[in-house]
Amino acid sequence: MPLKASDPLPDIAGVIHARDLPDGPITHAYAWWRGLGGGVVPPPSSALDLTAVPASFLPYLAVTTAFRADGRVRVVFCGSLSALAAGTDPTGHYFDEFYPPDMLEAALGFQAAIVRDAQPIFGQDQIGTDEGVMYHVPRLGLPFQGADGGLDRLAIVMHYQPTPENFKVRLRVFQDRARLLRRALRLVVP
């Protein structure tokens, strides 16, 4: 059963200060979001111009709809490195059309945390199989506000970092054997 944005999410571990976010695509995306007016109130979705997204994190970026009334989420854009790690480009599809069941629950849980708090969420995931961790995935979820004042878009930056084992056996996140092994989520504070 899909998670709902209003469900309690006990896995929020606390806060992380923006200065402590990992350098690279994650910090660049957070600075960009803040520059669009992100703060106490998320920036408007009209500020989310993909042609103006910095190249430093565009390949790691995915843009999705926020939760709909039926709990479904659709991918609006998927950057090249995110699509490569996934094994396909899910742009235009709903999460439940391409995620394996275990990974669907994890993906919807991350989305729900962003929607619930309407604030940036930083996650540190480990994705793999029963044989071990294949990717360390720092990710940052950034909310955008629609004209009606509710969240209507989420920008997610995912920095897939393969473990040494993954250089030999390439795991695609959307394969049925991939699953979330560990997750720690934190609210980002300026």
PDB file of C-alpha atoms in Angstrom:
ATOM      1  CA  MET A   1       0.000   0.000   0.000  1.00  0.00           C
ATOM      2  CA  PRO A   2       1.484   3.400  -0.947  1.00  0.00           C
ATOM      3  CA  LEU A   3       2.498   5.756   1.816  1.00  0.00           C
ATOM      4  CA  LYS A   4       0.542   8.959   2.243  1.00  0.00           C
ATOM      5  CA  ALA A   5       2.171  12.319   2.881  1.00  0.00           C
ATOM      6  CA  SER A   6       0.295  12.544   6.192  1.00  0.00           C
ATOM      7  CA  ASP A   7       1.552   9.175   7.540  1.00  0.00           C
ATOM      8  CA  PRO A   8       3.950   9.399  10.488  1.00  0.00           C
ATOM      9  CA  LEU A   9       7.529   8.914   9.394  1.00  0.00           C
ATOM     10  CA  PRO A  10       9.569   7.774  12.394  1.00  0.00           C
ATOM     11  CA  ASP A  11      12.805   7.642  10.429  1.00  0.00           C
ATOM     12  CA  ILE A  12      13.495  11.407  10.540  1.00  0.00           C
ATOM     13  CA  ALA A  13      16.681  11.334  12.618  1.00  0.00           C
ATOM     14  CA  GLY A  14      16.887  15.046  13.430  1.00  0.00           C
ATOM     15  CA  VAL A  15      18.457  17.971  11.614  1.00  0.00           C
ATOM     16  CA  ILE A  16      21.557  18.658   9.564  1.00  0.00           C
ATOM     17  CA  HIS A  17      22.904  22.162   9.101  1.00  0.00           C
ATOM     18  CA  ALA A  18      23.348  23.255   5.502  1.00  0.00           C
ATOM     19  CA  ARG A  19      27.070  23.816   6.147  1.00  0.00           C
ATOM     20  CA  ASP A  20      27.369  20.079   6.944  1.00  0.00           C
ATOM     21  CA  LEU A  21      25.852  18.834   3.679  1.00  0.00           C
ATOM     22  CA  PRO A  22      28.308  16.892   1.496  1.00  0.00           C
ATOM     23  CA  ASP A  23      30.214  19.038  -0.975  1.00  0.00           C
ATOM     24  CA  GLY A  24      29.399  18.721  -4.652  1.00  0.00           C
ATOM     25  CA  PRO A  25      25.966  18.249  -6.255  1.00  0.00           C
ATOM     26  CA  ILE A  26      24.119  18.272  -2.912  1.00  0.00           C
ATOM     27  CA  THR A  27      25.507  21.609  -1.672  1.00  0.00           C
ATOM     28  CA  HIS A  28      25.237  23.173  -5.129  1.00  0.00           C
ATOM     29  CA  ALA A  29      21.566  22.203  -5.354  1.00  0.00           C
ATOM     30  CA  TYR A  30      20.805  23.533  -1.884  1.00  0.00           C
ATOM     31  CA  ALA A  31      22.481  26.887  -2.678  1.00  0.00           C
ATOM     32  CA  TRP A  32      20.504  27.081  -5.957  1.00  0.00           C
ATOM     33  CA  TRP A  33      17.216  26.362  -4.147  1.00  0.00           C
ATOM     34  CA  ARG A  34      17.966  29.013  -1.510  1.00  0.00           C
ATOM     35  CA  GLY A  35      18.788  31.457  -4.322  1.00  0.00           C
ATOM     36  CA  LEU A  36      15.314  30.864  -5.762  1.00  0.00           C
ATOM     37  CA  GLY A  37      13.802  32.041  -2.479  1.00  0.00           C
ATOM     38  CA  GLY A  38      13.835  28.745  -0.579  1.00  0.00           C
ATOM     39  CA  GLY A  39      13.611  29.265   3.131  1.00  0.00           C
ATOM     40  CA  VAL A  40      10.706  29.302   5.557  1.00  0.00           C
ATOM     41  CA  VAL A  41       8.387  29.107   2.545  1.00  0.00           C
ATOM     42  CA  PRO A  42       9.427  26.968  -0.459  1.00  0.00           C
ATOM     43  CA  PRO A  43      10.071  28.853  -3.707  1.00  0.00           C
ATOM     44  CA  PRO A  44       7.337  28.856  -6.357  1.00  0.00           C
ATOM     45  CA  SER A  45       7.316  26.108  -8.967  1.00  0.00           C
ATOM     46  CA  SER A  46       7.429  28.833 -11.603  1.00  0.00           C
ATOM     47  CA  ALA A  47      11.049  29.434 -10.480  1.00  0.00           C
ATOM     48  CA  LEU A  48      11.949  25.834 -11.398  1.00  0.00           C
ATOM     49  CA  ASP A  49      13.382  26.462 -14.880  1.00  0.00           C
ATOM     50  CA  LEU A  50      15.298  23.373 -16.041  1.00  0.00           C
ATOM     51  CA  THR A  51      17.173  25.423 -18.645  1.00  0.00           C
ATOM     52  CA  ALA A  52      18.651  27.510 -15.815  1.00  0.00           C
ATOM     53  CA  VAL A  53      19.680  24.633 -13.529  1.00  0.00           C
ATOM     54  CA  PRO A  54      23.458  24.684 -12.992  1.00  0.00           C
ATOM     55  CA  ALA A  55      25.423  21.962 -14.767  1.00  0.00           C
ATOM     56  CA  SER A  56      27.117  21.092 -11.452  1.00  0.00           C
ATOM     57  CA  PHE A  57      24.058  19.080 -10.379  1.00  0.00           C
ATOM     58  CA  LEU A  58      21.716  18.822 -13.409  1.00  0.00           C
ATOM     59  CA  PRO A  59      22.800  15.220 -14.231  1.00  0.00           C
ATOM     60  CA  TYR A  60      21.956  14.206 -10.629  1.00  0.00           C
ATOM     61  CA  LEU A  61      18.565  15.952 -10.580  1.00  0.00           C
ATOM     62  CA  ALA A  62      15.080  14.487 -10.790  1.00  0.00           C
ATOM     63  CA  VAL A  63      11.920  16.588 -10.661  1.00  0.00           C
ATOM     64  CA  THR A  64       8.657  14.986  -9.617  1.00  0.00           C
ATOM     65  CA  THR A  65       5.137  15.985  -8.848  1.00  0.00           C
ATOM     66  CA  ALA A  66       4.263  16.166  -5.185  1.00  0.00           C
ATOM     67  CA  PHE A  67       1.769  13.641  -3.812  1.00  0.00           C
ATOM     68  CA  ARG A  68      -1.554  13.579  -5.593  1.00  0.00           C
ATOM     69  CA  ALA A  69      -4.799  12.789  -3.785  1.00  0.00           C
ATOM     70  CA  ASP A  70      -4.375   9.129  -4.797  1.00  0.00           C
ATOM     71  CA  GLY A  71      -0.812   8.997  -3.421  1.00  0.00           C
ATOM     72  CA  ARG A  72       0.858   8.666  -6.839  1.00  0.00           C
ATOM     73  CA  VAL A  73       3.986  10.559  -7.871  1.00  0.00           C
ATOM     74  CA  ARG A  74       5.059  11.216 -11.494  1.00  0.00           C
ATOM     75  CA  VAL A  75       8.581  11.936 -12.740  1.00  0.00           C
ATOM     76  CA  VAL A  76       8.702  15.229 -14.669  1.00  0.00           C
ATOM     77  CA  PHE A  77      12.466  15.158 -15.389  1.00  0.00           C
ATOM     78  CA  CYS A  78      15.333  12.741 -14.725  1.00  0.00           C
ATOM     79  CA  GLY A  79      18.971  13.759 -15.164  1.00  0.00           C
ATOM     80  CA  SER A  80      21.374  11.566 -17.103  1.00  0.00           C
ATOM     81  CA  LEU A  81      23.387  10.178 -14.154  1.00  0.00           C
ATOM     82  CA  SER A  82      20.246   9.396 -12.171  1.00  0.00           C
ATOM     83  CA  ALA A  83      18.781   7.591 -15.192  1.00  0.00           C
ATOM     84  CA  LEU A  84      22.042   5.694 -15.703  1.00  0.00           C
ATOM     85  CA  ALA A  85      22.065   4.418 -12.101  1.00  0.00           C
ATOM     86  CA  ALA A  86      18.392   3.510 -12.411  1.00  0.00           C
ATOM     87  CA  GLY A  87      18.901   1.639 -15.668  1.00  0.00           C
ATOM     88  CA  THR A  88      16.167   3.588 -17.469  1.00  0.00           C
ATOM     89  CA  ASP A  89      14.774   7.085 -17.881  1.00  0.00           C
ATOM     90  CA  PRO A  90      11.488   7.196 -15.948  1.00  0.00           C
ATOM     91  CA  THR A  91      10.463  10.664 -17.171  1.00  0.00           C
ATOM     92  CA  GLY A  92       6.706  10.833 -17.677  1.00  0.00           C
ATOM     93  CA  HIS A  93       5.960   7.720 -15.634  1.00  0.00           C
ATOM     94  CA  TYR A  94       4.443   7.237 -12.183  1.00  0.00           C
ATOM     95  CA  PHE A  95       6.636   5.691  -9.488  1.00  0.00           C
ATOM     96  CA  ASP A  96       4.401   2.601  -9.259  1.00  0.00           C
ATOM     97  CA  GLU A  97       4.956   1.941 -12.972  1.00  0.00           C
ATOM     98  CA  PHE A  98       8.701   1.336 -12.713  1.00  0.00           C
ATOM     99  CA  TYR A  99       9.871   0.891  -9.108  1.00  0.00           C
ATOM    100  CA  PRO A 100      10.096  -2.641  -7.702  1.00  0.00           C
ATOM    101  CA  PRO A 101       7.815  -2.967  -4.626  1.00  0.00           C
ATOM    102  CA  ASP A 102      10.545  -2.592  -1.967  1.00  0.00           C
ATOM    103  CA  MET A 103      12.099   0.391  -3.692  1.00  0.00           C
ATOM    104  CA  LEU A 104       8.663   1.964  -4.315  1.00  0.00           C
ATOM    105  CA  GLU A 105       7.965   2.128  -0.593  1.00  0.00           C
ATOM    106  CA  ALA A 106      11.381   3.730   0.033  1.00  0.00           C
ATOM    107  CA  ALA A 107      10.917   6.290  -2.754  1.00  0.00           C
ATOM    108  CA  LEU A 108       7.419   7.242  -1.596  1.00  0.00           C
ATOM    109  CA  GLY A 109       8.647   7.510   1.991  1.00  0.00           C
ATOM    110  CA  PHE A 110      11.289  10.046   0.964  1.00  0.00           C
ATOM    111  CA  GLN A 111       8.704  12.035  -1.014  1.00  0.00           C
ATOM    112  CA  ALA A 112       6.283  11.922   1.923  1.00  0.00           C
ATOM    113  CA  ALA A 113       8.910  13.309   4.302  1.00  0.00           C
ATOM    114  CA  ILE A 114       9.512  16.318   2.042  1.00  0.00           C
ATOM    115  CA  VAL A 115       5.788  16.966   1.603  1.00  0.00           C
ATOM    116  CA  ARG A 116       4.996  16.539   5.279  1.00  0.00           C
ATOM    117  CA  ASP A 117       7.535  19.117   6.435  1.00  0.00           C
ATOM    118  CA  ALA A 118       7.618  21.338   3.295  1.00  0.00           C
ATOM    119  CA  GLN A 119      11.336  21.729   3.988  1.00  0.00           C
ATOM    120  CA  PRO A 120      14.494  20.275   2.437  1.00  0.00           C
ATOM    121  CA  ILE A 121      15.258  16.725   3.534  1.00  0.00           C
ATOM    122  CA  PHE A 122      18.722  15.171   3.343  1.00  0.00           C
ATOM    123  CA  GLY A 123      18.951  11.415   3.153  1.00  0.00           C
ATOM    124  CA  GLN A 124      21.809   8.966   3.274  1.00  0.00           C
ATOM    125  CA  ASP A 125      20.786   5.690   1.704  1.00  0.00           C
ATOM    126  CA  GLN A 126      22.523   2.417   1.038  1.00  0.00           C
ATOM    127  CA  ILE A 127      21.096   0.441  -1.864  1.00  0.00           C
ATOM    128  CA  GLY A 128      22.104  -3.092  -2.675  1.00  0.00           C
ATOM    129  CA  THR A 129      21.162  -6.737  -2.598  1.00  0.00           C
ATOM    130  CA  ASP A 130      21.521  -9.601  -0.158  1.00  0.00           C
ATOM    131  CA  GLU A 131      25.147  -9.781  -1.330  1.00  0.00           C
ATOM    132  CA  GLY A 132      25.899  -6.300   0.043  1.00  0.00           C
ATOM    133  CA  VAL A 133      25.823  -2.542  -0.484  1.00  0.00           C
ATOM    134  CA  MET A 134      26.169  -1.480  -4.099  1.00  0.00           C
ATOM    135  CA  TYR A 135      25.533   2.261  -3.820  1.00  0.00           C
ATOM    136  CA  HIS A 136      25.857   4.927  -1.160  1.00  0.00           C
ATOM    137  CA  VAL A 137      23.304   7.563  -2.141  1.00  0.00           C
ATOM    138  CA  PRO A 138      23.311  10.957  -0.482  1.00  0.00           C
ATOM    139  CA  ARG A 139      20.116  12.671  -1.634  1.00  0.00           C
ATOM    140  CA  LEU A 140      18.508  16.032  -1.126  1.00  0.00           C
ATOM    141  CA  GLY A 141      14.794  16.700  -1.539  1.00  0.00           C
ATOM    142  CA  LEU A 142      13.725  20.280  -2.230  1.00  0.00           C
ATOM    143  CA  PRO A 143      10.067  21.400  -2.177  1.00  0.00           C
ATOM    144  CA  PHE A 144       8.427  23.843  -4.598  1.00  0.00           C
ATOM    145  CA  GLN A 145       5.103  25.573  -4.036  1.00  0.00           C
ATOM    146  CA  GLY A 146       2.282  25.746  -6.563  1.00  0.00           C
ATOM    147  CA  ALA A 147       0.012  28.720  -7.262  1.00  0.00           C
ATOM    148  CA  ASP A 148      -2.520  27.391  -4.733  1.00  0.00           C
ATOM    149  CA  GLY A 149       0.069  27.483  -1.916  1.00  0.00           C
ATOM    150  CA  GLY A 150       0.448  23.688  -1.720  1.00  0.00           C
ATOM    151  CA  LEU A 151       3.514  21.777  -2.819  1.00  0.00           C
ATOM    152  CA  ASP A 152       3.296  20.689  -6.429  1.00  0.00           C
ATOM    153  CA  ARG A 153       6.901  19.885  -7.447  1.00  0.00           C
ATOM    154  CA  LEU A 154       9.851  18.290  -5.698  1.00  0.00           C
ATOM    155  CA  ALA A 155      13.446  18.488  -6.885  1.00  0.00           C
ATOM    156  CA  ILE A 156      15.542  15.514  -5.793  1.00  0.00           C
ATOM    157  CA  VAL A 157      19.325  15.427  -6.180  1.00  0.00           C
ATOM    158  CA  MET A 158      20.732  11.901  -5.959  1.00  0.00           C
ATOM    159  CA  HIS A 159      24.480  11.359  -5.951  1.00  0.00           C
ATOM    160  CA  TYR A 160      24.891   7.628  -6.620  1.00  0.00           C
ATOM    161  CA  GLN A 161      28.308   6.536  -5.372  1.00  0.00           C
ATOM    162  CA  PRO A 162      29.083   2.946  -6.340  1.00  0.00           C
ATOM    163  CA  THR A 163      30.991   0.763  -3.922  1.00  0.00           C
ATOM    164  CA  PRO A 164      34.093  -1.037  -5.260  1.00  0.00           C
ATOM    165  CA  GLU A 165      31.981  -4.196  -5.725  1.00  0.00           C
ATOM    166  CA  ASN A 166      29.645  -2.329  -8.065  1.00  0.00           C
ATOM    167  CA  PHE A 167      32.448  -1.619 -10.506  1.00  0.00           C
ATOM    168  CA  LYS A 168      32.421  -5.363 -11.236  1.00  0.00           C
ATOM    169  CA  VAL A 169      28.664  -6.095 -11.115  1.00  0.00           C
ATOM    170  CA  ARG A 170      26.533  -3.147 -12.207  1.00  0.00           C
ATOM    171  CA  LEU A 171      23.326  -2.919 -10.171  1.00  0.00           C
ATOM    172  CA  ARG A 172      20.420  -0.962 -11.626  1.00  0.00           C
ATOM    173  CA  VAL A 173      18.173   0.562  -8.972  1.00  0.00           C
ATOM    174  CA  PHE A 174      14.941  -0.393 -10.748  1.00  0.00           C
ATOM    175  CA  GLN A 175      15.852  -4.076 -10.906  1.00  0.00           C
ATOM    176  CA  ASP A 176      13.732  -6.355  -8.747  1.00  0.00           C
ATOM    177  CA  ARG A 177      16.729  -7.516  -6.736  1.00  0.00           C
ATOM    178  CA  ALA A 178      17.714  -3.973  -5.615  1.00  0.00           C
ATOM    179  CA  ARG A 179      16.463  -2.779  -2.262  1.00  0.00           C
ATOM    180  CA  LEU A 180      17.056  -0.111   0.338  1.00  0.00           C
ATOM    181  CA  LEU A 181      19.413  -1.528   2.964  1.00  0.00           C
ATOM    182  CA  ARG A 182      19.751   1.518   5.222  1.00  0.00           C
ATOM    183  CA  ARG A 183      18.377   5.044   5.378  1.00  0.00           C
ATOM    184  CA  ALA A 184      18.893   8.076   7.594  1.00  0.00           C
ATOM    185  CA  LEU A 185      16.777  11.193   6.922  1.00  0.00           C
ATOM    186  CA  ARG A 186      17.338  14.660   8.373  1.00  0.00           C
ATOM    187  CA  LEU A 187      15.660  18.032   7.994  1.00  0.00           C
ATOM    188  CA  VAL A 188      18.055  20.598   6.517  1.00  0.00           C
ATOM    189  CA  VAL A 189      18.345  23.856   8.443  1.00  0.00           C
ATOM    190  CA  PRO A 190      20.157  26.959   7.150  1.00  0.00           C
TER     191      PRO A 190
END
